[in-house]
Every structure is written in structure tokens, then in C-alpha cells.
């Protein structure tokens, strides 16, 4: 008889994360490993990292094929503690981060970074830079900083065409949930032929002019259709006429 996730002897936190990822039965975890989970749910990376150690200790999550554990490799204590503290239990996990992100790990330092690169070379693990992504997207003048490019690297978005794989909500996460940057990036990407995947909601800038959407976001803290539809009719009617006419027309069109 197949066990449910709730039957596992793991923390309430880990059970909640697994449920959020869509796992309800223990059999759902069969064939999964840390790498496959991270690749399957790139926008929930922090959730997966938070339960890796617990699932590893409990024996509920298999390591990747041919994985090399940090516990089986000779390295300095400094590097070992840095990797363990950041949930890098297998060397293959390092490929999910750029060289720049790895170099920024707390207490790593230049010499320890050199040790890490030499260790990866010895085990035929290739580390890459975000520079190629920056060069690929430079012509589009997206509102991205180094932090954004690190996120693009992690989610395997290396070219303009790769944005066709994500939703506008994913884009909002990439933009650190900063509405104006999300809106600006959205218009640039749309103008360059990107067609976003559908999700259960829509941002107002997808349906209204950017100027009106930004005004509504700033003044009323309303960013999506769902948030707008949850407002009372009286609240919507209180909006300025310049905004109200567009909002009403959008709501009528959306309900068709």
C-alpha cells in the first residue's frame, strides 16, 4: 500500500513544501533527485533547498546518478563547511550556480574558490559564467542587474527565445517582484516577439496601458486581475474617471 506524504516521519515544514510542489504520495518521489527537483521547479528553488538535508537524512530522496557526495571527497574543512552550509551535498549541484554566485558565497574567498574550481575539474564538472547571458541579452536593454542575471542563469534562460517558456508571474519573480521592472521587461520582451505562457491570473499591464497599470499599482496596491475583481464595486467606482473608464472596459472584456 502506497504511503502518503503525511505518513512520512519528516517535519511539518517538509511535508508542506512537498505538498506545495505537488507531491501527495511517497511514490511520487520515485526517480526524483535533488537536481531533477530543482530543474522541475526552478522558481521554488529556495523551498527545495530548505528540505534537501532533511529528506537526505531520512532516506526519502535519492541522489543523482553517478553523484559524488561532498562527504566522499577530500577538501579543506573551510570549503566543506561552506558547501554543507549552503546545501551543496553533491558536486553536481554546483552546476546549477554560476561562477559569480559561487564566488559570492560567504567566507569562500579567492583561494577557496580556486580550490573549488580545481575540485570540479578533477571530477569533470564544468562551471560557467553569466557573462554569455549578459552578452546575449545586451541589445534588448532589459532592466536587469547582476542579481537578475544570476536568476536567469539558475532558471536556464540564456536567450530571448527562452522567455517563451515562462509566465509573466515567473518574470515578476525574476524581477525580484518589483512591479515597474516587471512591466518594463514585459513590454521589451513582447516587442521582441516573446509569447508568455498562460497562468491562472494576469497582471494589469498585460491588459491596460503601462501608465494606467502603474498608477493603479502605486495608488491602490492592485497589480493583477484577481486583485481587482476582489474589490467592491464602490471601491472601483471611487477611482478617478481617467482610470475608471479603462478599468470598467477591461473588466467587461475579461468576463466575455
PDB file of N, CA and C in Angstrom, residues 179-219:
ATOM      1  N   UNK A 179       7.380  45.622  -9.390  1.00  0.00           N
ATOM      2  CA  UNK A 179       6.347  45.741 -10.424  1.00  0.00           C
ATOM      3  C   UNK A 179       6.808  46.540 -11.642  1.00  0.00           C
ATOM      4  N   UNK A 180       7.447  47.671 -11.408  1.00  0.00           N
ATOM      5  CA  UNK A 180       7.847  48.524 -12.532  1.00  0.00           C
ATOM      6  C   UNK A 180       8.853  47.806 -13.430  1.00  0.00           C
ATOM      7  N   UNK A 181       9.840  47.134 -12.835  1.00  0.00           N
ATOM      8  CA  UNK A 181      10.823  46.399 -13.637  1.00  0.00           C
ATOM      9  C   UNK A 181      10.162  45.265 -14.409  1.00  0.00           C
ATOM     10  N   UNK A 182       9.209  44.588 -13.771  1.00  0.00           N
ATOM     11  CA  UNK A 182       8.481  43.509 -14.455  1.00  0.00           C
ATOM     12  C   UNK A 182       7.735  44.060 -15.664  1.00  0.00           C
ATOM     13  N   UNK A 183       7.065  45.176 -15.481  1.00  0.00           N
ATOM     14  CA  UNK A 183       6.299  45.789 -16.557  1.00  0.00           C
ATOM     15  C   UNK A 183       7.222  46.239 -17.700  1.00  0.00           C
ATOM     16  N   UNK A 184       8.319  46.865 -17.355  1.00  0.00           N
ATOM     17  CA  UNK A 184       9.263  47.325 -18.371  1.00  0.00           C
ATOM     18  C   UNK A 184       9.847  46.155 -19.156  1.00  0.00           C
ATOM     19  N   UNK A 185      10.257  45.109 -18.435  1.00  0.00           N
ATOM     20  CA  UNK A 185      10.811  43.922 -19.094  1.00  0.00           C
ATOM     21  C   UNK A 185       9.758  43.255 -19.969  1.00  0.00           C
ATOM     22  N   UNK A 186       8.521  43.221 -19.488  1.00  0.00           N
ATOM     23  CA  UNK A 186       7.416  42.607 -20.235  1.00  0.00           C
ATOM     24  C   UNK A 186       7.242  43.275 -21.596  1.00  0.00           C
ATOM     25  N   UNK A 187       7.187  44.601 -21.612  1.00  0.00           N
ATOM     26  CA  UNK A 187       6.976  45.320 -22.871  1.00  0.00           C
ATOM     27  C   UNK A 187       8.148  45.129 -23.834  1.00  0.00           C
ATOM     28  N   UNK A 188       9.366  45.128 -23.295  1.00  0.00           N
ATOM     29  CA  UNK A 188      10.537  44.905 -24.148  1.00  0.00           C
ATOM     30  C   UNK A 188      10.499  43.516 -24.767  1.00  0.00           C
ATOM     31  N   UNK A 189      10.190  42.513 -23.950  1.00  0.00           N
ATOM     32  CA  UNK A 189      10.161  41.133 -24.432  1.00  0.00           C
ATOM     33  C   UNK A 189       9.023  40.919 -25.435  1.00  0.00           C
ATOM     34  N   UNK A 190       7.846  41.499 -25.149  1.00  0.00           N
ATOM     35  CA  UNK A 190       6.716  41.382 -26.078  1.00  0.00           C
ATOM     36  C   UNK A 190       7.043  42.043 -27.415  1.00  0.00           C
ATOM     37  N   UNK A 191       7.690  43.192 -27.360  1.00  0.00           N
ATOM     38  CA  UNK A 191       8.066  43.897 -28.588  1.00  0.00           C
ATOM     39  C   UNK A 191       9.064  43.107 -29.415  1.00  0.00           C
ATOM     40  N   UNK A 192       9.748  42.171 -28.779  1.00  0.00           N
ATOM     41  CA  UNK A 192      10.734  41.345 -29.487  1.00  0.00           C
ATOM     42  C   UNK A 192      10.226  39.929 -29.733  1.00  0.00           C
ATOM     43  N   UNK A 193       8.895  39.792 -29.742  1.00  0.00           N
ATOM     44  CA  UNK A 193       8.281  38.542 -30.178  1.00  0.00           C
ATOM     45  C   UNK A 193       8.057  37.478 -29.133  1.00  0.00           C
ATOM     46  N   UNK A 194       8.319  37.759 -27.867  1.00  0.00           N
ATOM     47  CA  UNK A 194       8.114  36.758 -26.822  1.00  0.00           C
ATOM     48  C   UNK A 194       6.622  36.571 -26.550  1.00  0.00           C
ATOM     49  N   UNK A 195       6.190  35.315 -26.479  1.00  0.00           N
ATOM     50  CA  UNK A 195       4.808  34.975 -26.133  1.00  0.00           C
ATOM     51  C   UNK A 195       4.863  34.189 -24.822  1.00  0.00           C
ATOM     52  N   UNK A 196       4.393  34.798 -23.764  1.00  0.00           N
ATOM     53  CA  UNK A 196       4.477  34.168 -22.449  1.00  0.00           C
ATOM     54  C   UNK A 196       3.458  33.047 -22.293  1.00  0.00           C
ATOM     55  N   UNK A 197       3.799  32.095 -21.436  1.00  0.00           N
ATOM     56  CA  UNK A 197       2.878  31.017 -21.110  1.00  0.00           C
ATOM     57  C   UNK A 197       1.745  31.563 -20.237  1.00  0.00           C
ATOM     58  N   UNK A 198       0.579  30.924 -20.330  1.00  0.00           N
ATOM     59  CA  UNK A 198      -0.560  31.357 -19.517  1.00  0.00           C
ATOM     60  C   UNK A 198      -0.396  30.890 -18.072  1.00  0.00           C
ATOM     61  N   UNK A 199      -0.966  31.635 -17.141  1.00  0.00           N
ATOM     62  CA  UNK A 199      -1.064  31.209 -15.749  1.00  0.00           C
ATOM     63  C   UNK A 199      -2.448  31.591 -15.258  1.00  0.00           C
ATOM     64  N   UNK A 200      -2.747  31.337 -13.993  1.00  0.00           N
ATOM     65  CA  UNK A 200      -4.123  31.465 -13.511  1.00  0.00           C
ATOM     66  C   UNK A 200      -4.594  32.902 -13.361  1.00  0.00           C
ATOM     67  N   UNK A 201      -3.713  33.865 -13.548  1.00  0.00           N
ATOM     68  CA  UNK A 201      -4.079  35.269 -13.391  1.00  0.00           C
ATOM     69  C   UNK A 201      -3.389  36.088 -14.482  1.00  0.00           C
ATOM     70  N   UNK A 202      -3.583  37.393 -14.473  1.00  0.00           N
ATOM     71  CA  UNK A 202      -2.889  38.286 -15.388  1.00  0.00           C
ATOM     72  C   UNK A 202      -2.573  39.583 -14.671  1.00  0.00           C
ATOM     73  N   UNK A 203      -1.438  40.164 -15.020  1.00  0.00           N
ATOM     74  CA  UNK A 203      -1.100  41.475 -14.470  1.00  0.00           C
ATOM     75  C   UNK A 203      -1.831  42.549 -15.265  1.00  0.00           C
ATOM     76  N   UNK A 204      -2.130  43.651 -14.603  1.00  0.00           N
ATOM     77  CA  UNK A 204      -2.897  44.712 -15.251  1.00  0.00           C
ATOM     78  C   UNK A 204      -2.164  45.296 -16.455  1.00  0.00           C
ATOM     79  N   UNK A 205      -0.831  45.303 -16.409  1.00  0.00           N
ATOM     80  CA  UNK A 205      -0.093  45.869 -17.548  1.00  0.00           C
ATOM     81  C   UNK A 205      -0.190  44.994 -18.800  1.00  0.00           C
ATOM     82  N   UNK A 206      -0.691  43.763 -18.643  1.00  0.00           N
ATOM     83  CA  UNK A 206      -0.929  42.913 -19.811  1.00  0.00           C
ATOM     84  C   UNK A 206      -2.197  43.321 -20.549  1.00  0.00           C
ATOM     85  N   UNK A 207      -3.076  44.061 -19.868  1.00  0.00           N
ATOM     86  CA  UNK A 207      -4.381  44.389 -20.430  1.00  0.00           C
ATOM     87  C   UNK A 207      -4.642  45.891 -20.518  1.00  0.00           C
ATOM     88  N   UNK A 208      -3.928  46.667 -19.726  1.00  0.00           N
ATOM     89  CA  UNK A 208      -4.076  48.121 -19.739  1.00  0.00           C
ATOM     90  C   UNK A 208      -2.770  48.769 -20.198  1.00  0.00           C
ATOM     91  N   UNK A 209      -2.826  50.054 -20.447  1.00  0.00           N
ATOM     92  CA  UNK A 209      -1.591  50.765 -20.778  1.00  0.00           C
ATOM     93  C   UNK A 209      -0.678  50.746 -19.560  1.00  0.00           C
ATOM     94  N   UNK A 210       0.621  50.808 -19.805  1.00  0.00           N
ATOM     95  CA  UNK A 210       1.572  50.781 -18.705  1.00  0.00           C
ATOM     96  C   UNK A 210       1.371  51.938 -17.737  1.00  0.00           C
ATOM     97  N   UNK A 211       1.003  53.105 -18.274  1.00  0.00           N
ATOM     98  CA  UNK A 211       0.808  54.288 -17.433  1.00  0.00           C
ATOM     99  C   UNK A 211      -0.341  54.079 -16.444  1.00  0.00           C
ATOM    100  N   UNK A 212      -1.469  53.563 -16.936  1.00  0.00           N
ATOM    101  CA  UNK A 212      -2.630  53.338 -16.068  1.00  0.00           C
ATOM    102  C   UNK A 212      -2.349  52.209 -15.082  1.00  0.00           C
ATOM    103  N   UNK A 213      -1.738  51.129 -15.563  1.00  0.00           N
ATOM    104  CA  UNK A 213      -1.425  49.991 -14.688  1.00  0.00           C
ATOM    105  C   UNK A 213      -0.507  50.421 -13.548  1.00  0.00           C
ATOM    106  N   UNK A 214       0.459  51.266 -13.862  1.00  0.00           N
ATOM    107  CA  UNK A 214       1.387  51.728 -12.832  1.00  0.00           C
ATOM    108  C   UNK A 214       0.684  52.632 -11.818  1.00  0.00           C
ATOM    109  N   UNK A 215      -0.243  53.465 -12.290  1.00  0.00           N
ATOM    110  CA  UNK A 215      -0.994  54.331 -11.381  1.00  0.00           C
ATOM    111  C   UNK A 215      -1.833  53.503 -10.407  1.00  0.00           C
ATOM    112  N   UNK A 216      -2.496  52.478 -10.936  1.00  0.00           N
ATOM    113  CA  UNK A 216      -3.325  51.620 -10.084  1.00  0.00           C
ATOM    114  C   UNK A 216      -2.469  50.877  -9.074  1.00  0.00           C
ATOM    115  N   UNK A 217      -1.312  50.424  -9.517  1.00  0.00           N
ATOM    116  CA  UNK A 217      -0.415  49.698  -8.620  1.00  0.00           C
ATOM    117  C   UNK A 217       0.080  50.608  -7.501  1.00  0.00           C
ATOM    118  N   UNK A 218       0.478  51.815  -7.844  1.00  0.00           N
ATOM    119  CA  UNK A 218       1.036  52.733  -6.850  1.00  0.00           C
ATOM    120  C   UNK A 218      -0.020  53.227  -5.860  1.00  0.00           C
ATOM    121  N   UNK A 219      -1.185  53.611  -6.392  1.00  0.00           N
ATOM    122  CA  UNK A 219      -2.194  54.237  -5.534  1.00  0.00           C
ATOM    123  C   UNK A 219      -3.050  53.236  -4.778  1.00  0.00           C
TER     124      UNK A 219
END
